[in-house]
CSV table of C-alpha atoms and ligand atoms in Angstrom, one decimal:
chain,number,residue,atom,x,y,z
A,5,MET,CA,-57.7,22.8,84.2
A,6,LYS,CA,-53.9,22.5,83.2
A,7,ILE,CA,-52.2,25.5,81.9
A,8,LEU,CA,-48.8,25.5,80.1
A,9,VAL,CA,-46.7,28.7,81.3
A,10,THR,CA,-44.0,29.2,79.2
A,11,GLY,CA,-41.3,31.5,80.7
A,12,GLY,CA,-43.0,30.4,84.1
A,13,LEU,CA,-39.8,30.4,86.2
A,14,GLY,CA,-39.1,34.3,85.0
A,15,TYR,CA,-40.0,37.2,86.7
A,16,ILE,CA,-43.9,37.8,85.8
A,17,GLY,CA,-44.1,34.4,84.8
A,18,SER,CA,-43.3,32.9,88.6
A,19,HIS,CA,-45.8,35.4,90.1
A,20,THR,CA,-48.5,34.3,87.6
A,21,VAL,CA,-48.0,30.6,88.4
A,22,VAL,CA,-48.5,31.4,92.2
A,23,ALA,CA,-52.0,33.0,91.1
A,24,LEU,CA,-52.9,30.2,88.9
A,25,GLN,CA,-51.9,27.6,91.3
A,26,ASN,CA,-53.7,30.0,94.3
A,27,ASP,CA,-56.8,30.1,91.8
A,28,GLY,CA,-57.0,26.3,91.4
A,29,TYR,CA,-55.4,25.6,88.3
A,30,GLU,CA,-52.8,22.9,87.2
A,31,VAL,CA,-49.4,24.4,86.0
A,32,ILE,CA,-46.9,22.9,83.8
A,33,ILE,CA,-44.0,25.3,83.2
A,34,ILE,CA,-41.8,25.3,80.1
A,35,ASP,CA,-38.6,27.4,80.7
A,36,ASN,CA,-34.9,26.8,79.2
A,37,LEU,CA,-33.4,28.9,82.4
A,38,SER,CA,-31.7,31.3,80.0
A,39,ASN,CA,-32.6,34.0,82.3
A,40,SER,CA,-33.9,32.2,85.3
A,41,ASN,CA,-32.9,29.8,88.1
A,42,ILE,CA,-34.4,26.1,88.8
A,43,LYS,CA,-34.6,27.2,92.3
A,44,VAL,CA,-37.6,29.5,91.5
A,45,LEU,CA,-39.6,26.1,91.1
A,46,HIS,CA,-38.7,25.0,94.8
A,47,GLN,CA,-39.8,28.8,96.1
A,48,ILE,CA,-43.3,28.9,94.5
A,49,LYS,CA,-43.6,25.4,96.2
A,50,LYS,CA,-43.1,27.2,99.5
A,51,ILE,CA,-45.7,29.9,98.8
A,52,THR,CA,-48.2,27.8,97.2
A,53,GLY,CA,-47.6,24.3,98.5
A,54,ILE,CA,-47.6,22.7,95.2
A,55,LEU,CA,-44.7,21.9,93.4
A,56,PRO,CA,-45.5,22.7,89.7
A,57,ASP,CA,-44.7,20.3,86.9
A,58,PHE,CA,-41.5,21.5,85.1
A,59,GLU,CA,-40.0,20.3,81.7
A,60,LYS,CA,-36.7,22.1,80.5
A,61,ILE,CA,-37.1,22.8,77.2
A,62,ASP,CA,-35.7,25.6,74.8
A,63,LEU,CA,-38.9,26.8,72.6
A,64,ARG,CA,-36.6,27.0,69.7
A,65,ASP,CA,-36.3,23.2,69.4
A,66,LYS,CA,-39.2,22.4,67.5
A,67,GLU,CA,-39.0,18.6,67.8
A,68,ALA,CA,-39.0,18.9,71.7
A,69,VAL,CA,-42.2,21.2,71.7
A,70,SER,CA,-43.8,19.1,69.2
A,71,LEU,CA,-43.4,16.1,71.6
A,72,PHE,CA,-44.2,17.9,75.0
A,73,PHE,CA,-47.5,18.8,73.1
A,74,LYS,CA,-48.1,15.3,72.3
A,75,GLN,CA,-47.6,14.1,76.0
A,76,TYR,CA,-49.5,16.7,77.9
A,77,LYS,CA,-53.1,17.2,77.5
A,78,ILE,CA,-53.3,21.3,77.9
A,79,ASP,CA,-56.0,23.6,78.3
A,80,GLY,CA,-54.4,26.8,77.7
A,81,VAL,CA,-51.3,28.9,77.4
A,82,ILE,CA,-49.9,31.8,79.1
A,83,HIS,CA,-46.4,32.6,76.9
A,84,PHE,CA,-44.0,34.7,78.7
A,85,ALA,CA,-41.0,32.8,77.3
A,86,GLY,CA,-38.5,35.4,75.4
A,87,SER,CA,-35.8,37.7,75.6
A,88,LYS,CA,-36.6,41.6,77.1
A,89,ALA,CA,-33.5,43.5,77.3
A,90,VAL,CA,-34.1,46.4,74.8
A,91,GLY,CA,-30.4,47.4,74.5
A,92,GLU,CA,-29.4,44.0,74.0
A,93,SER,CA,-32.0,43.6,71.4
A,94,VAL,CA,-30.1,46.6,69.5
A,95,GLU,CA,-26.8,44.6,69.4
A,96,LYS,CA,-28.4,41.3,68.7
A,97,PRO,CA,-31.4,41.7,66.7
A,98,LEU,CA,-31.2,38.1,65.1
A,99,LEU,CA,-31.4,36.6,68.7
A,100,TYR,CA,-34.4,38.8,69.4
A,101,TYR,CA,-36.2,37.7,66.3
A,102,GLU,CA,-35.8,34.2,66.7
A,103,ASN,CA,-36.2,34.2,70.2
A,104,ASN,CA,-39.2,36.0,70.3
A,105,LEU,CA,-40.6,35.2,67.0
A,106,THR,CA,-40.0,31.7,66.0
A,107,THR,CA,-40.8,30.4,69.6
A,108,LEU,CA,-44.3,32.2,69.5
A,109,ILE,CA,-44.9,30.7,65.8
A,110,THR,CA,-43.8,27.3,67.4
A,111,VAL,CA,-46.0,27.3,70.2
A,112,LEU,CA,-49.1,28.8,68.3
A,113,LYS,CA,-48.4,25.9,65.3
A,114,GLU,CA,-48.3,23.0,68.0
A,115,MET,CA,-51.7,24.5,69.9
A,116,GLN,CA,-53.5,24.5,66.5
A,117,LYS,CA,-52.3,21.0,65.6
A,118,ASN,CA,-53.0,19.8,68.9
A,119,LYS,CA,-56.5,21.9,69.4
A,120,VAL,CA,-55.5,23.8,72.1
A,121,SER,CA,-57.2,27.0,72.2
A,122,HIS,CA,-56.6,29.5,74.8
A,123,PHE,CA,-53.6,32.0,74.8
A,124,ILE,CA,-52.6,34.8,76.6
A,125,PHE,CA,-49.4,36.9,75.4
A,126,SER,CA,-47.4,39.1,77.2
A,127,SER,CA,-47.2,42.2,75.0
A,128,SER,CA,-46.0,45.6,76.1
A,129,CYS,CA,-46.9,49.3,76.2
A,130,THR,CA,-43.9,49.7,73.8
A,131,VAL,CA,-46.3,49.4,71.2
A,132,TYR,CA,-47.6,52.6,71.6
A,133,GLY,CA,-44.1,54.3,71.3
A,134,GLN,CA,-44.8,58.2,72.7
A,135,ALA,CA,-48.4,58.0,72.4
A,136,ASP,CA,-50.1,61.6,71.1
A,137,LYS,CA,-53.0,61.5,73.9
A,138,LEU,CA,-52.9,60.3,77.7
A,139,PRO,CA,-53.9,58.7,79.2
A,140,ILE,CA,-52.9,55.6,76.5
A,141,THR,CA,-56.3,53.7,75.3
A,142,GLU,CA,-56.2,50.5,73.4
A,143,ASN,CA,-57.0,52.4,70.2
A,144,ALA,CA,-54.0,54.5,70.6
A,145,PRO,CA,-51.9,54.1,67.2
A,146,ILE,CA,-49.2,51.5,67.1
A,147,LYS,CA,-46.1,53.4,66.4
A,148,PRO,CA,-43.1,52.3,64.5
A,149,ALA,CA,-40.8,50.1,66.9
A,150,GLU,CA,-37.7,52.0,68.8
A,151,SER,CA,-35.7,48.6,69.0
A,152,PRO,CA,-35.7,45.2,67.7
A,153,TYR,CA,-37.2,44.1,71.1
A,154,GLY,CA,-40.4,46.4,70.5
A,155,ALA,CA,-40.3,45.2,67.1
A,156,THR,CA,-40.9,41.7,68.1
A,157,LYS,CA,-44.0,42.4,70.4
A,158,LYS,CA,-45.4,44.6,67.7
A,159,MET,CA,-45.1,41.7,65.2
A,160,GLY,CA,-45.9,39.2,67.7
A,161,GLU,CA,-49.4,41.0,68.0
A,162,ILE,CA,-49.8,40.9,64.4
A,163,ILE,CA,-49.0,37.1,64.4
A,164,ILE,CA,-51.0,36.2,66.6
A,165,LYS,CA,-54.1,38.6,65.5
A,166,ASP,CA,-53.8,36.6,62.1
A,167,THR,CA,-53.7,32.9,63.5
A,168,THR,CA,-56.8,33.8,65.6
A,169,LYS,CA,-58.5,34.7,62.2
A,170,ALA,CA,-57.3,31.3,60.4
A,171,SER,CA,-57.8,28.8,63.4
A,172,THR,CA,-59.7,27.9,66.5
A,173,ILE,CA,-57.2,30.0,68.9
A,174,LYS,CA,-58.6,32.6,70.7
A,175,ALA,CA,-55.9,34.9,72.1
A,176,ILE,CA,-55.8,37.9,74.7
A,177,ALA,CA,-52.7,40.1,74.7
A,178,LEU,CA,-52.0,42.0,77.5
A,179,ARG,CA,-50.1,45.1,76.9
A,180,TYR,CA,-48.0,45.8,79.9
A,181,PHE,CA,-46.7,48.9,81.6
A,182,ASN,CA,-43.9,49.2,83.9
A,183,PRO,CA,-44.1,45.8,85.9
A,184,ILE,CA,-42.0,46.4,89.4
A,185,GLY,CA,-42.1,44.7,93.1
A,186,ALA,CA,-42.0,41.4,94.0
A,187,HIS,CA,-44.3,38.5,95.8
A,188,LYS,CA,-45.0,39.4,99.7
A,189,SER,CA,-43.4,36.6,100.9
A,190,ALA,CA,-40.0,38.1,99.1
A,191,LEU,CA,-39.2,34.1,98.0
A,192,ILE,CA,-39.8,35.1,94.3
A,193,GLY,CA,-38.8,38.5,92.7
A,194,GLU,CA,-36.9,40.2,89.6
A,195,LEU,CA,-33.4,38.6,89.3
A,196,PRO,CA,-31.5,41.2,87.2
A,197,LEU,CA,-28.2,39.8,85.8
A,198,GLY,CA,-25.3,42.2,86.1
A,199,VAL,CA,-26.0,46.0,86.3
A,200,PRO,CA,-29.7,46.5,86.3
A,201,GLN,CA,-31.0,48.3,83.1
A,202,ASN,CA,-34.5,49.5,84.5
A,203,LEU,CA,-35.1,51.8,87.2
A,204,ILE,CA,-36.4,49.8,90.3
A,205,PRO,CA,-33.5,47.2,90.3
A,206,PHE,CA,-31.2,49.8,90.1
A,207,VAL,CA,-32.8,52.0,92.7
A,208,VAL,CA,-33.0,49.1,95.3
A,209,GLN,CA,-29.5,48.0,94.3
A,210,THR,CA,-28.2,51.6,95.1
A,211,ALA,CA,-30.1,52.0,98.3
A,212,ALA,CA,-28.2,48.5,99.2
A,213,GLY,CA,-25.0,50.1,98.1
A,214,ILE,CA,-24.6,47.8,95.6
A,215,GLN,CA,-24.6,50.7,93.0
A,216,LYS,CA,-22.9,53.9,93.8
A,217,THR,CA,-25.3,56.3,92.3
A,218,LEU,CA,-28.4,56.1,90.3
A,219,SER,CA,-28.0,58.1,87.0
A,220,ILE,CA,-31.6,59.9,86.1
A,221,PHE,CA,-31.6,59.9,82.4
A,222,GLY,CA,-32.6,63.5,81.8
A,223,ASN,CA,-34.5,66.1,83.9
A,224,ASP,CA,-35.3,68.3,80.9
A,225,TYR,CA,-38.4,66.2,79.7
A,226,PRO,CA,-41.6,68.4,79.5
A,227,THR,CA,-43.2,67.2,82.8
A,228,PRO,CA,-43.6,68.8,85.6
A,229,ASP,CA,-40.4,68.0,87.6
A,230,GLY,CA,-38.6,67.5,84.1
A,231,THR,CA,-37.9,63.7,84.7
A,232,ALA,CA,-40.1,61.1,82.5
A,233,ILE,CA,-43.4,59.3,83.3
A,234,ARG,CA,-44.2,55.8,83.5
A,235,ASP,CA,-47.0,53.8,85.0
A,236,TYR,CA,-45.5,51.4,87.4
A,237,ILE,CA,-47.6,48.1,87.7
A,238,HIS,CA,-47.3,45.7,90.9
A,239,VAL,CA,-46.2,42.3,89.4
A,240,VAL,CA,-48.9,40.8,91.9
A,241,ASP,CA,-51.5,42.9,90.3
A,242,LEU,CA,-50.1,41.8,86.9
A,243,ALA,CA,-50.3,38.3,87.5
A,244,LYS,CA,-53.7,38.4,88.6
A,245,ALA,CA,-54.8,40.0,85.0
A,246,HIS,CA,-53.4,36.8,83.5
A,247,ILE,CA,-56.2,34.8,85.4
A,248,ALA,CA,-58.9,37.3,84.5
A,249,ALA,CA,-58.0,36.9,80.9
A,250,LEU,CA,-57.4,33.1,81.1
A,251,LYS,CA,-61.2,33.0,82.7
A,252,ARG,CA,-62.7,35.2,80.1
A,253,LEU,CA,-61.4,33.0,77.1
A,254,ILE,CA,-62.4,29.7,79.1
A,255,THR,CA,-65.7,31.4,79.6
A,256,ASN,CA,-66.3,32.4,76.2
A,257,LYS,CA,-66.5,36.0,77.4
A,258,ASN,CA,-64.5,37.6,74.8
A,259,LYS,CA,-66.0,39.6,72.3
A,260,THR,CA,-63.5,38.8,69.4
A,261,ASN,CA,-61.2,36.3,69.1
A,262,CYS,CA,-58.0,38.4,69.6
A,263,GLU,CA,-58.1,40.9,72.1
A,264,PHE,CA,-56.0,43.6,73.5
A,265,PHE,CA,-56.0,45.2,77.3
A,266,ASN,CA,-53.9,47.5,78.9
A,267,ILE,CA,-52.6,46.5,82.1
A,268,GLY,CA,-51.0,49.2,84.5
A,269,THR,CA,-52.5,51.4,87.2
A,270,GLY,CA,-53.5,54.2,85.3
A,271,LYS,CA,-51.2,56.7,87.5
A,272,GLY,CA,-48.2,57.9,86.0
A,273,SER,CA,-45.3,58.9,88.3
A,274,SER,CA,-42.0,60.5,87.3
A,275,VAL,CA,-38.4,59.3,88.2
A,276,LEU,CA,-37.7,61.9,91.0
A,277,GLU,CA,-41.1,60.9,92.2
A,278,VAL,CA,-40.3,57.1,92.3
A,279,VAL,CA,-37.0,57.9,94.3
A,280,LYS,CA,-38.7,60.2,96.6
A,281,ALA,CA,-41.6,57.4,97.3
A,282,PHE,CA,-38.7,54.8,97.5
A,283,GLU,CA,-36.8,56.9,100.1
A,284,LYS,CA,-40.3,57.5,102.0
A,285,ALA,CA,-41.5,53.8,102.0
A,286,THR,CA,-38.3,52.2,103.2
A,287,GLY,CA,-36.3,55.0,104.8
A,288,LYS,CA,-33.3,54.2,102.9
A,289,LYS,CA,-31.4,57.1,101.1
A,290,VAL,CA,-30.7,56.9,97.1
A,291,ASN,CA,-27.6,58.7,95.7
A,292,PHE,CA,-28.6,60.2,92.4
A,293,LYS,CA,-27.4,62.5,89.7
A,294,ILE,CA,-28.8,63.9,86.6
A,295,VAL,CA,-27.5,62.6,83.5
A,296,ASP,CA,-28.3,63.1,79.5
A,297,ARG,CA,-31.4,61.4,78.3
A,298,ARG,CA,-31.1,57.5,77.2
A,299,ALA,CA,-31.6,57.0,73.6
A,300,GLY,CA,-34.9,55.8,72.8
A,301,ASP,CA,-36.8,57.0,75.8
A,302,ILE,CA,-40.2,58.4,75.7
A,303,THR,CA,-41.3,61.3,77.6
A,304,THR,CA,-44.5,59.8,79.3
A,305,ALA,CA,-46.6,56.8,79.4
A,306,TYR,CA,-49.3,55.8,81.5
A,307,ALA,CA,-52.5,53.5,81.0
A,308,ASP,CA,-56.1,54.1,80.4
A,309,THR,CA,-57.5,50.7,82.0
A,310,SER,CA,-60.8,51.3,81.6
A,311,LEU,CA,-61.3,48.6,79.3
A,312,ALA,CA,-59.5,45.9,81.5
A,313,ASN,CA,-61.3,47.1,84.5
A,314,LYS,CA,-64.8,46.5,82.6
A,315,GLU,CA,-64.0,44.0,80.6
A,316,LEU,CA,-61.9,41.7,82.5
A,317,GLY,CA,-63.0,43.0,85.8
A,318,TRP,CA,-59.5,43.4,87.1
A,319,LYS,CA,-57.9,46.7,88.7
A,320,ALA,CA,-54.8,47.1,90.2
A,321,GLU,CA,-54.9,47.1,93.9
A,322,LEU,CA,-51.5,47.8,95.2
A,323,ASN,CA,-50.1,51.0,95.1
A,324,LEU,CA,-46.3,52.3,94.4
A,325,GLU,CA,-45.6,52.2,97.8
A,326,ASP,CA,-46.6,48.8,98.3
A,327,ALA,CA,-44.4,48.0,95.2
A,328,LEU,CA,-41.6,49.7,96.3
A,329,LYS,CA,-41.5,48.1,99.7
A,330,SER,CA,-41.8,44.8,98.2
A,331,ALA,CA,-38.8,45.3,96.2
A,332,TRP,CA,-36.9,46.4,99.1
A,333,ALA,CA,-37.6,43.3,100.9
A,334,TRP,CA,-36.9,41.0,98.0
A,335,GLN,CA,-33.5,43.0,97.8
A,336,LEU,CA,-32.8,42.4,101.4
A,337,LYS,CA,-33.3,38.6,101.0
A,338,GLN,CA,-30.7,38.3,98.2
J,415,NAD,P1,-37.9,37.1,82.4
J,415,NAD,O1,-36.7,37.0,81.6
J,415,NAD,O2,-37.6,37.0,83.6
J,415,NAD,O3,-38.8,35.7,82.2
J,415,NAD,C1,-38.7,35.3,80.8
J,415,NAD,C2,-38.5,33.5,80.9
J,415,NAD,O4,-38.6,33.0,79.7
J,415,NAD,C3,-37.1,33.5,81.7
J,415,NAD,O5,-37.2,32.2,83.0
J,415,NAD,C4,-36.3,32.5,80.6
J,415,NAD,O6,-35.4,31.6,81.0
J,415,NAD,C5,-37.2,31.9,79.8
J,415,NAD,N1,-37.1,31.9,78.4
J,415,NAD,C6,-36.4,32.7,77.5
J,415,NAD,N2,-36.2,32.4,76.1
J,415,NAD,C7,-36.7,31.0,76.2
J,415,NAD,C8,-36.7,29.9,75.3
J,415,NAD,N3,-36.2,30.0,74.1
J,415,NAD,N4,-37.3,28.6,75.8
J,415,NAD,C9,-37.9,28.6,76.9
J,415,NAD,N5,-37.8,29.5,77.6
J,415,NAD,C10,-37.4,30.5,77.7
J,415,NAD,O7,-38.9,38.0,81.5
J,415,NAD,P2,-40.0,38.6,82.2
J,415,NAD,O8,-39.8,40.2,83.0
J,415,NAD,O9,-40.8,37.8,83.3
J,415,NAD,O10,-40.9,39.0,81.2
J,415,NAD,C11,-41.9,38.1,80.8
J,415,NAD,C12,-42.6,38.3,79.5
J,415,NAD,O11,-43.0,39.7,79.4
J,415,NAD,C13,-41.7,38.6,78.1
J,415,NAD,O12,-42.2,38.4,77.0
J,415,NAD,C14,-41.6,40.4,78.2
J,415,NAD,O13,-40.9,40.6,76.6
J,415,NAD,C15,-42.8,40.5,78.5
J,415,NAD,N6,-42.7,41.9,79.2
J,415,NAD,C16,-41.9,42.2,80.4
J,415,NAD,C17,-41.7,43.6,80.7
J,415,NAD,C18,-40.9,43.8,81.8
J,415,NAD,O14,-40.7,44.8,82.0
J,415,NAD,N7,-40.2,42.7,82.4
J,415,NAD,C19,-42.5,44.6,80.0
J,415,NAD,C20,-43.5,44.2,79.1
J,415,NAD,C21,-43.7,43.0,78.6
J,416,UFG,N1,-34.3,55.4,84.3
J,416,UFG,C1,-33.4,56.4,84.9
J,416,UFG,N2,-32.1,55.5,85.4
J,416,UFG,C2,-32.0,54.3,85.3
J,416,UFG,C3,-33.0,53.5,84.6
J,416,UFG,C4,-34.1,53.9,84.0
J,416,UFG,O1,-33.5,57.5,85.1
J,416,UFG,O2,-31.0,53.8,86.0
J,416,UFG,C5,-35.3,55.9,84.0
J,416,UFG,C6,-35.8,55.7,82.2
J,416,UFG,O3,-35.2,56.9,81.6
J,416,UFG,C7,-37.0,55.8,82.2
J,416,UFG,C8,-37.7,55.0,83.6
J,416,UFG,O4,-36.8,55.4,84.4
J,416,UFG,O5,-37.7,57.1,82.0
J,416,UFG,C9,-38.3,53.7,83.5
J,416,UFG,O6,-36.9,53.1,82.8
J,416,UFG,P1,-37.2,51.5,82.6
J,416,UFG,O7,-35.9,51.0,82.0
J,416,UFG,O8,-37.3,50.8,84.2
J,416,UFG,O9,-38.4,51.0,82.1
J,416,UFG,P2,-38.9,51.6,80.5
J,416,UFG,O10,-40.2,52.3,80.4
J,416,UFG,O11,-37.7,52.3,79.6
J,416,UFG,O12,-38.8,50.0,79.9
J,416,UFG,C10,-40.1,49.7,79.6
J,416,UFG,C11,-40.2,48.2,79.8
J,416,UFG,C12,-39.6,47.5,78.4
J,416,UFG,C13,-40.2,48.1,77.3
J,416,UFG,C14,-40.1,49.7,77.4
J,416,UFG,C15,-40.7,50.5,76.3
J,416,UFG,O13,-39.2,47.8,81.0
J,416,UFG,O14,-39.9,46.1,78.5
J,416,UFG,O15,-40.7,50.0,78.7
J,416,UFG,O16,-40.5,52.0,76.3
J,416,UFG,F1,-39.7,48.0,76.2
């Protein structure tokens, strides 16, 4: 089967392309290289032995996308392409609405037109905001978005759900918790541009001496050590969840035409626990200082993954230590 992976040269996309190829799928990638490098294509070949097909297309270019769908016979789409920096989305809301929503609509329209019916979407635990109950199940209420980025994920889910009601498209939206780590080969990983905004890239760059000190945003949260808690999921496990979701659609195991699954480990770790786990896993010291809370941050989020475990037959296999070691190995290669 031939699967279109949009944003397939990015962080999560590249790991998913590897998983797809290892599982026997043929892959074609669309990416505009706005947040990735063409070298990733060759790194994928080094890992899997197969060079995936690639088209440099900006998904905002409706004509190019239309031509693409006419040219290639596609069996399914995994849609990663989009912009993902929460802070930047506050400064450039229109860029985020355009790049995350109009591209989604364009892809869905072409799928509908060309009778491509399997669609997997990258959603986020951001749709839950600060959930009232922990761990977070898929039935937890969707909260008002904290940023334009969050709004695009919330709206994206609505667009997909409505489309599946009115077409032959069947979709699964995966709500990722916090993806971290890198492939064991250290040939692909996360490439943050400029100063990292996310915790793990900042931790590894501090250990590597690129950043001087990690600022821990707040130690006055109502948690055991006062720092905020997240569910960190290894990107290799996350990639496998996409294969499980795709197989569910292909084999008609889906229960409704639009399903939502939490993808996490089910375990919450505080910022201080992550720093200590990193130091233990790598033997490297991380200088840190406590600063004020970061605006828009929630206190605690970790997933109830029982639905994904049962329905997708998927479970995270790697732990925080594995993920931190792989993130460090990736950093050492940079
Ligand atoms: P990434 O930036 O590494 O990958 C996205 C890829 O899409 C990049 O290669 C970029 O060049 C490409 N792209 C962007 N706009 C495009 C366009 N208009 N046309 C064609 N290509 C385009 O991001 P990622 O971390 O791999 O995230 C993938 C998806 O998962 C995104 O939708 C993101 O919102 C979502 N997500 C990410 C996280 C996370 O923490 N990384 C968490 C939850 C959800
Ligand atoms: N943190 C620090 N210092 C840093 C960076 C992060 O203390 O330099 C803390 C944050 O305050 C938070 C935790 O580390 O408590 C994790 O922060 P990240 O930025 O790594 O991840 P977030 O949970 O804030 O972000 C994730 C996804 C986004 C999504 C968001 C919604 O990366 O895509 O959840 O909550 F939008």
